[in-house]
mmCIF file of C-alpha atoms in Angstrom:
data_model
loop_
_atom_site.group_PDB
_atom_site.id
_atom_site.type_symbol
_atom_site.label_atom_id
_atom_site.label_comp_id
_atom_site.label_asym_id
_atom_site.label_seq_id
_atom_site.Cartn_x
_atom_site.Cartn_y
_atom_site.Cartn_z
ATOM 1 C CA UNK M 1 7.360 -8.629 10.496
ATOM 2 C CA UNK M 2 5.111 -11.386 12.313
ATOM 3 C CA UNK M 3 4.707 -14.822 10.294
ATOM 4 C CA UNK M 4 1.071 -13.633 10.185
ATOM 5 C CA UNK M 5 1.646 -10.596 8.290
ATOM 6 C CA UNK M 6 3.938 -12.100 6.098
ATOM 7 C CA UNK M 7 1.556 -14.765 4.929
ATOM 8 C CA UNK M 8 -1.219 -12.106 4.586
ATOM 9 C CA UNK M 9 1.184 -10.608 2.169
ATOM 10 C CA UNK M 10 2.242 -14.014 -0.052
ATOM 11 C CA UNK M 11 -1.824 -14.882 -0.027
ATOM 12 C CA UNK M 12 -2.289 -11.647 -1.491
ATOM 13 C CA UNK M 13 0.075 -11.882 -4.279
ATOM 14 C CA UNK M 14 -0.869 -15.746 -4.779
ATOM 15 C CA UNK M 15 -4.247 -14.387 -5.191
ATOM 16 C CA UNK M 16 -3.308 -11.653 -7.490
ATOM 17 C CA UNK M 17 -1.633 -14.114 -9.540
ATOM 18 C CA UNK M 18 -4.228 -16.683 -9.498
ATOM 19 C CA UNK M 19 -7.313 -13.821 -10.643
ATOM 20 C CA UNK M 20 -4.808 -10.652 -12.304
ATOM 21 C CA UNK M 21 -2.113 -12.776 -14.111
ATOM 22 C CA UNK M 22 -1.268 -10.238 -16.308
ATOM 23 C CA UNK M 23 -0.855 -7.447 -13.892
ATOM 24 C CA UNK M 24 2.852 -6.610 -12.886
ATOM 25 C CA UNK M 25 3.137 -7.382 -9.507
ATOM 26 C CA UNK M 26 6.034 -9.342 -7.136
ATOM 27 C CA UNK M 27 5.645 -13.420 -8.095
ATOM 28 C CA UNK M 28 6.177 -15.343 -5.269
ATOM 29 C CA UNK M 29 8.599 -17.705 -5.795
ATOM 30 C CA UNK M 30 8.467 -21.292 -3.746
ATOM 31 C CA UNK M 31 11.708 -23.144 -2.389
ATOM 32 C CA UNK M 32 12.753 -26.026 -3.642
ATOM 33 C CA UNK M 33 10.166 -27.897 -0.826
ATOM 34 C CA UNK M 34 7.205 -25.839 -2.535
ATOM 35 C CA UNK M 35 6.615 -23.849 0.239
ATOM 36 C CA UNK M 36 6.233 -20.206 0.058
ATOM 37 C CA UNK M 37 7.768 -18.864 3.413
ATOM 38 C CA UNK M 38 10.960 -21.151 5.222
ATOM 39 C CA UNK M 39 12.656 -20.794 8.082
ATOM 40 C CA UNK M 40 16.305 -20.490 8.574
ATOM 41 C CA UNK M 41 18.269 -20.936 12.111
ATOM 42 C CA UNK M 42 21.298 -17.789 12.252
ATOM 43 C CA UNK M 43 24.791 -18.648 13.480
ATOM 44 C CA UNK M 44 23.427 -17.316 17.598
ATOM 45 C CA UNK M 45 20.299 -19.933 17.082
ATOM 46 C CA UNK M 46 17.887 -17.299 16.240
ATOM 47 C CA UNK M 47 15.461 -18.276 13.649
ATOM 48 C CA UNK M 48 14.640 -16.188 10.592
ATOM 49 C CA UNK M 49 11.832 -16.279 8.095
ATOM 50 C CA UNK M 50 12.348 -16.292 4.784
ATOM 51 C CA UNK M 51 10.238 -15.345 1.614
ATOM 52 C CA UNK M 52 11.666 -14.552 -1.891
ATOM 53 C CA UNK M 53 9.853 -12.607 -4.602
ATOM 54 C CA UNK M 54 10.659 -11.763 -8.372
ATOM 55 C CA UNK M 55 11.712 -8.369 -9.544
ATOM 56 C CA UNK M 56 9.557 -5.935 -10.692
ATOM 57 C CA UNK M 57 11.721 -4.058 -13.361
ATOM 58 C CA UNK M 58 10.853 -0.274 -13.773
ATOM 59 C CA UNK M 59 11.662 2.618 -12.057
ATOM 60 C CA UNK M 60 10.008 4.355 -8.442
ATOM 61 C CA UNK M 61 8.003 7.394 -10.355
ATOM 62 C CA UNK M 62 9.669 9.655 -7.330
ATOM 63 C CA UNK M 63 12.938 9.172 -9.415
ATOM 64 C CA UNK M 64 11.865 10.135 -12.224
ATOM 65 C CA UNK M 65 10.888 13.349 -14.362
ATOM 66 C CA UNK M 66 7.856 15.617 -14.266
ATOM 67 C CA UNK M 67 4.502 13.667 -13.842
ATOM 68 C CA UNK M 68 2.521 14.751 -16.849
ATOM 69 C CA UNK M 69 -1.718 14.763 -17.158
ATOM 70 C CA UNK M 70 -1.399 11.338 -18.973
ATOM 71 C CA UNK M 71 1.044 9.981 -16.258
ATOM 72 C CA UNK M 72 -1.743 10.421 -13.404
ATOM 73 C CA UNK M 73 -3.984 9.302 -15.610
ATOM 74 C CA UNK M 74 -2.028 6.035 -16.248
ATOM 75 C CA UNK M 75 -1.276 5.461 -12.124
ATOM 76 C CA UNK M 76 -4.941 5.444 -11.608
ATOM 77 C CA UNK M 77 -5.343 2.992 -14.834
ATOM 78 C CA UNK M 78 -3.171 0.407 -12.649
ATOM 79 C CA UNK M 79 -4.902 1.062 -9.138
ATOM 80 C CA UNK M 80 -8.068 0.237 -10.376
ATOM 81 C CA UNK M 81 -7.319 -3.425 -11.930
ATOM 82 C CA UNK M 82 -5.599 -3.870 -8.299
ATOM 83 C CA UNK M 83 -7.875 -2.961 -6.153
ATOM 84 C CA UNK M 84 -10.109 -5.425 -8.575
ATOM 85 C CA UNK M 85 -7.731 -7.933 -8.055
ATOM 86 C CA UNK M 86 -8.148 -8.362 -4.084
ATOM 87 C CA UNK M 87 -11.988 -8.125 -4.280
ATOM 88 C CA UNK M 88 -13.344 -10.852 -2.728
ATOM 89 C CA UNK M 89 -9.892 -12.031 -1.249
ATOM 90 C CA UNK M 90 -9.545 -12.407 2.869
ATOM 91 C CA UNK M 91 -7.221 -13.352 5.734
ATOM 92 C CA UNK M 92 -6.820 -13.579 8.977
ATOM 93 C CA UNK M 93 -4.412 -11.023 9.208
ATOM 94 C CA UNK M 94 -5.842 -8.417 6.708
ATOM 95 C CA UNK M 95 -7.461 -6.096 9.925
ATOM 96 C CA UNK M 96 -3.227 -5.848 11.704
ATOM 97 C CA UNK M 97 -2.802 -2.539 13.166
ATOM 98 C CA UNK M 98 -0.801 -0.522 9.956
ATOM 99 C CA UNK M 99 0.206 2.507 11.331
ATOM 100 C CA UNK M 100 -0.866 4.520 8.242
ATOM 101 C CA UNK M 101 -4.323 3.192 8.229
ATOM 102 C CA UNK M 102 -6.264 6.154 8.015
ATOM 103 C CA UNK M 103 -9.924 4.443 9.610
ATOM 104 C CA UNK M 104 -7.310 4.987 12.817
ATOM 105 C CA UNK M 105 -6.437 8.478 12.322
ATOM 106 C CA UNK M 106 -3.370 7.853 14.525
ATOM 107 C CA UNK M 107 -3.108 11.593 14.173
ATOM 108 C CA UNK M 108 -5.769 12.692 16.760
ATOM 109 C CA UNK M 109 -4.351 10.062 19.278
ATOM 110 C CA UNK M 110 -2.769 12.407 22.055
ATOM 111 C CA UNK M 111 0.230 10.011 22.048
ATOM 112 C CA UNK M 112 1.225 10.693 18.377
ATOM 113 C CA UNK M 113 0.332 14.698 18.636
ATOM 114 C CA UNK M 114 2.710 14.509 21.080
ATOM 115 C CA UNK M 115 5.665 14.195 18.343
ATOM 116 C CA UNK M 116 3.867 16.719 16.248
ATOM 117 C CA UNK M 117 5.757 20.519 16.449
ATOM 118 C CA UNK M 118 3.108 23.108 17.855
ATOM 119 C CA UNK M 119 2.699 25.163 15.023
ATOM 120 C CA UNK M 120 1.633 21.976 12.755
ATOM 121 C CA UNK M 121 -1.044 21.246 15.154
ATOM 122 C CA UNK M 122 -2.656 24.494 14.671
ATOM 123 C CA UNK M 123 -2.832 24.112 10.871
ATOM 124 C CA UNK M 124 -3.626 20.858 11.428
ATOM 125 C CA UNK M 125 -6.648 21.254 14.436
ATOM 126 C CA UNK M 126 -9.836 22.156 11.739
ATOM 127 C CA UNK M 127 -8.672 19.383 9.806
ATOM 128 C CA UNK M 128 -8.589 16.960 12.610
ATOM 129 C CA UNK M 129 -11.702 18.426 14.002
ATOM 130 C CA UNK M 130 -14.015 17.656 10.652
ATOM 131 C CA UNK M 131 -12.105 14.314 10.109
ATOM 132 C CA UNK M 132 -12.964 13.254 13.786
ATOM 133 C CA UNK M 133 -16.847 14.918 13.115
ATOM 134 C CA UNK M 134 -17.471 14.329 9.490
ATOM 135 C CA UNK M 135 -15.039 11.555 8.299
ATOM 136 C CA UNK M 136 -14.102 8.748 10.898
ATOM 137 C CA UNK M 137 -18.253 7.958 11.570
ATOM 138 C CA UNK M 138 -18.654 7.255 7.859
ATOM 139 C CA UNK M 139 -16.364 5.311 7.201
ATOM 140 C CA UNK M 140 -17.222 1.728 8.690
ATOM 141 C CA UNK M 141 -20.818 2.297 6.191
ATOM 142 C CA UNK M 142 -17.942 2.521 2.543
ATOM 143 C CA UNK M 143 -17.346 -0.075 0.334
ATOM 144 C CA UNK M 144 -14.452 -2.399 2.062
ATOM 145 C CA UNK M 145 -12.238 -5.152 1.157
ATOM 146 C CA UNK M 146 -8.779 -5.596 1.694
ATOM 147 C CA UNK M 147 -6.571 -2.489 -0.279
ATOM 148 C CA UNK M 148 -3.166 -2.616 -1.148
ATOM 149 C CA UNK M 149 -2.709 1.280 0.442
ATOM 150 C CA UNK M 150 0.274 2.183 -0.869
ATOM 151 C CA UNK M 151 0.296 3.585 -4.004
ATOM 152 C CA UNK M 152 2.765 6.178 -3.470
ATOM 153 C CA UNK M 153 5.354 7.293 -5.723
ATOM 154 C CA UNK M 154 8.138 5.717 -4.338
ATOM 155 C CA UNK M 155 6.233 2.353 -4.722
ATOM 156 C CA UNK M 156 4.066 2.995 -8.245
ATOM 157 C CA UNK M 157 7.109 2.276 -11.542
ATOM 158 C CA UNK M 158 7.504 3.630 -14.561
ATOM 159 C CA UNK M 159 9.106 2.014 -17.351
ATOM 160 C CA UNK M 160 11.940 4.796 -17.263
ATOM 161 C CA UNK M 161 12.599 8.138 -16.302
ATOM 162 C CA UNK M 162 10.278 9.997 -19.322
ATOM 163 C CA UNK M 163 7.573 7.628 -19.526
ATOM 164 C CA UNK M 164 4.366 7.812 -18.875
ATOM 165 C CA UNK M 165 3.523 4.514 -18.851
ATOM 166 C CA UNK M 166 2.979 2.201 -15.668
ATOM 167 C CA UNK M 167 4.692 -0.816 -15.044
ATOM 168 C CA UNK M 168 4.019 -2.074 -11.790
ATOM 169 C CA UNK M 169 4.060 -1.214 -8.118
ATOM 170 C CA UNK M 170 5.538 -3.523 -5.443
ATOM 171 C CA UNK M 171 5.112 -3.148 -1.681
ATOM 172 C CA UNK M 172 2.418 -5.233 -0.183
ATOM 173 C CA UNK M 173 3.852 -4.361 3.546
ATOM 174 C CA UNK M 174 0.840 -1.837 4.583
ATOM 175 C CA UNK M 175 -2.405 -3.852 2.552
ATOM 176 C CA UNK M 176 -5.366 -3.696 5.163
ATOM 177 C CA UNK M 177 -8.799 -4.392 4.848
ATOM 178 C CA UNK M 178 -10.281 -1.012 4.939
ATOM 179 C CA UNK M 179 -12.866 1.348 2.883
ATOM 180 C CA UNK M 180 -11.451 0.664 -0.422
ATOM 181 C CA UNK M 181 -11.570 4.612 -0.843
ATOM 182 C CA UNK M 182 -8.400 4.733 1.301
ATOM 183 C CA UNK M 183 -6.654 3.198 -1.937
ATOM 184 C CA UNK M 184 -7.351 6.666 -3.980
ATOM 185 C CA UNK M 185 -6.959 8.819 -1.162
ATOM 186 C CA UNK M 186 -3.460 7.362 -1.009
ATOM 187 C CA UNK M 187 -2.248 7.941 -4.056
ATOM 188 C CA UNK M 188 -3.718 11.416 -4.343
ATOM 189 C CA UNK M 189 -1.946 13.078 -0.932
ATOM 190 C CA UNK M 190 1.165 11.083 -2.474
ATOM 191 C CA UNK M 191 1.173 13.420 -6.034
ATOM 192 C CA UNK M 192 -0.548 16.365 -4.225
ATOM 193 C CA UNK M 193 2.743 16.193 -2.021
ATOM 194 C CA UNK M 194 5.214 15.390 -4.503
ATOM 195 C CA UNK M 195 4.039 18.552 -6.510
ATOM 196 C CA UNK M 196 5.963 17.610 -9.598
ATOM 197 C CA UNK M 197 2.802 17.261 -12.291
ATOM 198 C CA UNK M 198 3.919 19.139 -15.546
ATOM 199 C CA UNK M 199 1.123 20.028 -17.723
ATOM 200 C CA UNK M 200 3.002 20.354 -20.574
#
Protein backbone atom coordinates (compact mmCIF):
# COMPACT_ATOMS: atom_id res chain seq x y z
CA UNK A 1 0.00 0.00 0.00
CA UNK A 2 1.21 3.75 -0.64
CA UNK A 3 2.56 5.66 2.61
CA UNK A 4 -0.54 7.79 1.91
CA UNK A 5 -3.00 5.17 2.37
CA UNK A 6 -1.39 3.80 5.17
CA UNK A 7 -1.46 6.98 7.17
CA UNK A 8 -5.13 7.53 6.12
CA UNK A 9 -5.61 4.27 7.85
CA UNK A 10 -3.46 4.97 11.39
CA UNK A 11 -5.35 8.67 11.42
CA UNK A 12 -8.43 6.84 11.32
CA UNK A 13 -7.87 4.55 14.12
CA UNK A 14 -5.98 7.44 16.14
CA UNK A 15 -9.15 9.21 15.66
CA UNK A 16 -11.34 6.40 16.64
CA UNK A 17 -9.39 6.10 19.67
CA UNK A 18 -9.20 9.65 20.52
CA UNK A 19 -13.51 10.15 20.09
CA UNK A 20 -14.79 5.99 20.43
CA UNK A 21 -12.35 4.74 23.18
CA UNK A 22 -14.42 2.14 24.14
CA UNK A 23 -15.17 0.69 20.81
CA UNK A 24 -13.09 -2.50 19.84
CA UNK A 25 -11.09 -1.57 17.15
CA UNK A 26 -7.05 -2.20 16.08
CA UNK A 27 -4.84 0.29 18.65
CA UNK A 28 -2.11 1.58 16.97
CA UNK A 29 0.81 0.95 18.65
CA UNK A 30 3.98 3.58 18.32
CA UNK A 31 7.77 2.40 18.15
CA UNK A 32 9.93 3.01 20.59
CA UNK A 33 10.70 6.71 18.65
CA UNK A 34 6.81 7.48 19.07
CA UNK A 35 6.13 7.35 15.68
CA UNK A 36 3.31 5.49 14.26
CA UNK A 37 4.61 4.19 10.78
CA UNK A 38 8.84 3.40 10.38
CA UNK A 39 10.73 2.46 7.79
CA UNK A 40 12.95 -0.48 7.51
CA UNK A 41 15.82 -1.02 4.67
CA UNK A 42 15.57 -5.21 3.44
CA UNK A 43 18.78 -7.19 2.98
CA UNK A 44 18.59 -6.05 -1.41
CA UNK A 45 18.27 -2.17 -0.07
CA UNK A 46 14.65 -1.99 -0.63
CA UNK A 47 12.84 -0.06 1.93
CA UNK A 48 9.73 -1.27 3.72
CA UNK A 49 7.11 0.47 5.79
CA UNK A 50 6.18 -0.62 8.81
CA UNK A 51 3.02 -0.17 11.10
CA UNK A 52 2.01 -2.49 14.03
CA UNK A 53 -1.48 -2.76 15.50
CA UNK A 54 -3.01 -4.67 18.60
CA UNK A 55 -5.15 -7.73 18.29
CA UNK A 56 -8.59 -7.70 18.11
CA UNK A 57 -9.57 -11.05 19.89
CA UNK A 58 -12.87 -12.66 18.57
CA UNK A 59 -13.71 -14.63 15.86
CA UNK A 60 -14.55 -13.60 11.73
CA UNK A 61 -18.61 -14.20 11.99
CA UNK A 62 -17.99 -16.20 8.44
CA UNK A 63 -16.44 -18.92 10.78
CA UNK A 64 -18.84 -19.22 12.81
CA UNK A 65 -22.47 -20.78 13.29
CA UNK A 66 -25.87 -19.71 11.99
CA UNK A 67 -26.42 -15.85 12.18
CA UNK A 68 -29.54 -15.55 14.26
CA UNK A 69 -32.27 -12.30 14.20
CA UNK A 70 -30.41 -10.92 17.32
CA UNK A 71 -26.93 -11.48 15.65
CA UNK A 72 -27.86 -8.96 12.67
CA UNK A 73 -29.31 -7.01 14.95
CA UNK A 74 -26.09 -6.77 17.08
CA UNK A 75 -23.66 -6.16 13.67
CA UNK A 76 -25.71 -3.17 12.92
CA UNK A 77 -25.50 -2.09 16.84
CA UNK A 78 -21.54 -1.83 16.15
CA UNK A 79 -21.72 -0.13 12.57
CA UNK A 80 -23.57 2.58 13.78
CA UNK A 81 -21.18 3.81 16.81
CA UNK A 82 -18.43 3.48 13.86
CA UNK A 83 -19.63 5.18 11.36
CA UNK A 84 -20.23 7.87 14.42
CA UNK A 85 -16.84 7.58 15.21
CA UNK A 86 -15.29 8.98 11.78
CA UNK A 87 -17.89 11.81 11.55
CA UNK A 88 -16.25 14.79 11.21
CA UNK A 89 -12.75 13.08 10.65
CA UNK A 90 -10.70 13.88 7.13
CA UNK A 91 -7.53 13.21 5.14
CA UNK A 92 -5.89 13.70 2.35
CA UNK A 93 -6.08 10.36 1.24
CA UNK A 94 -9.71 9.44 2.27
CA UNK A 95 -11.08 10.02 -1.75
CA UNK A 96 -7.97 6.93 -3.12
CA UNK A 97 -9.43 4.96 -5.82
CA UNK A 98 -10.82 1.55 -3.63
CA UNK A 99 -11.76 -0.73 -6.08
CA UNK A 100 -14.99 -1.71 -4.24
CA UNK A 101 -16.21 1.78 -3.94
CA UNK A 102 -19.53 1.53 -5.16
CA UNK A 103 -19.99 5.73 -6.16
CA UNK A 104 -17.53 4.03 -9.07
CA UNK A 105 -19.59 1.20 -10.05
CA UNK A 106 -16.43 -0.39 -11.52
CA UNK A 107 -18.99 -2.85 -12.78
CA UNK A 108 -20.40 -0.87 -15.79
CA UNK A 109 -16.75 0.08 -16.82
CA UNK A 110 -16.33 -1.96 -20.20
CA UNK A 111 -12.84 -2.91 -18.93
CA UNK A 112 -14.10 -4.85 -15.84
CA UNK A 113 -17.31 -6.44 -17.85
CA UNK A 114 -14.78 -7.68 -19.78
CA UNK A 115 -13.79 -10.39 -16.95
CA UNK A 116 -17.44 -10.89 -16.28
CA UNK A 117 -18.82 -14.55 -17.93
CA UNK A 118 -21.70 -13.69 -20.52
CA UNK A 119 -24.45 -15.16 -18.88
CA UNK A 120 -23.77 -12.93 -15.56
CA UNK A 121 -24.00 -9.91 -17.62
CA UNK A 122 -27.42 -10.65 -18.70
CA UNK A 123 -28.71 -11.07 -15.13
CA UNK A 124 -26.74 -8.43 -14.30
CA UNK A 125 -27.73 -5.67 -17.42
CA UNK A 126 -31.34 -4.26 -15.64
CA UNK A 127 -29.45 -3.95 -12.62
CA UNK A 128 -26.66 -2.01 -14.10
CA UNK A 129 -29.05 -0.14 -16.23
CA UNK A 130 -31.22 1.43 -13.07
CA UNK A 131 -27.95 1.77 -11.00
CA UNK A 132 -26.35 3.83 -13.93
CA UNK A 133 -30.14 5.76 -14.34
CA UNK A 134 -31.50 5.84 -10.88
CA UNK A 135 -28.54 5.31 -8.43
CA UNK A 136 -25.04 6.75 -9.49
CA UNK A 137 -26.79 10.61 -10.09
CA UNK A 138 -27.97 10.57 -6.48
CA UNK A 139 -25.47 9.77 -4.88
CA UNK A 140 -22.96 12.85 -4.76
CA UNK A 141 -26.52 14.82 -3.04
CA UNK A 142 -26.29 11.67 0.38
CA UNK A 143 -24.98 12.26 3.53
CA UNK A 144 -20.94 11.71 3.20
CA UNK A 145 -18.02 11.40 5.36
CA UNK A 146 -15.38 9.06 5.35
CA UNK A 147 -16.92 5.10 5.97
CA UNK A 148 -15.07 2.32 7.08
CA UNK A 149 -16.87 0.01 4.02
CA UNK A 150 -16.15 -3.12 5.06
CA UNK A 151 -18.30 -4.61 7.28
CA UNK A 152 -18.37 -7.95 5.89
CA UNK A 153 -18.40 -11.10 7.65
CA UNK A 154 -15.08 -12.08 7.30
CA UNK A 155 -14.07 -8.70 8.93
CA UNK A 156 -17.19 -8.10 11.66
CA UNK A 157 -16.08 -10.75 15.17
CA UNK A 158 -17.93 -12.48 17.35
CA UNK A 159 -16.89 -13.37 20.68
CA UNK A 160 -17.03 -17.20 19.64
CA UNK A 161 -18.57 -19.48 17.40
CA UNK A 162 -22.43 -19.37 19.14
CA UNK A 163 -22.54 -15.91 20.12
CA UNK A 164 -24.39 -13.36 19.20
CA UNK A 165 -22.62 -10.77 20.52
CA UNK A 166 -20.15 -8.33 18.59
CA UNK A 167 -16.77 -7.78 19.46
CA UNK A 168 -15.08 -5.84 17.01
CA UNK A 169 -14.25 -5.61 13.34
CA UNK A 170 -10.72 -4.87 12.03
CA UNK A 171 -9.81 -3.97 8.45
CA UNK A 172 -9.46 -0.33 7.77
CA UNK A 173 -7.75 -1.19 4.16
CA UNK A 174 -10.95 -0.09 1.91
CA UNK A 175 -12.33 3.22 4.34
CA UNK A 176 -13.27 5.99 1.68
CA UNK A 177 -15.02 9.02 1.99
CA UNK A 178 -18.23 8.23 0.35
CA UNK A 179 -22.23 8.45 0.98
CA UNK A 180 -22.15 7.05 4.37
CA UNK A 181 -25.11 4.75 3.05
CA UNK A 182 -22.42 2.64 1.32
CA UNK A 183 -21.52 1.49 5.03
CA UNK A 184 -25.13 -0.41 5.34
CA UNK A 185 -25.29 -1.39 1.91
CA UNK A 186 -22.08 -3.25 2.67
CA UNK A 187 -22.89 -5.17 5.27
CA UNK A 188 -26.30 -6.11 3.92
CA UNK A 189 -25.06 -7.77 0.28
CA UNK A 190 -22.36 -9.36 2.77
CA UNK A 191 -25.32 -11.47 4.98
CA UNK A 192 -27.72 -11.47 1.96
CA UNK A 193 -24.74 -13.49 0.31
CA UNK A 194 -23.61 -15.47 3.08
CA UNK A 195 -27.28 -16.82 3.45
CA UNK A 196 -26.63 -18.42 6.79
CA UNK A 197 -29.36 -16.29 9.11
CA UNK A 198 -31.21 -18.94 11.33
CA UNK A 199 -34.37 -17.72 12.69
CA UNK A 200 -34.53 -19.98 15.26
Amino acid sequence: ESEGAVDFQVAALRHLERCVPELPVPRVIASKAGKDLEWIIAADGTRHMVRLLSWIPGMPVSQCGPLTVQALRNVASFQAPLARGLRGFFHPHARHFVAWDIQRALLLEPGVQAWVADDAKSLCADLHARLKRDVLPRLPALRAQVVHGDGHADNLLRAGPRSDEIVGVIDFGDMVHAPLVQDLAVTLASFARHGEMSLG
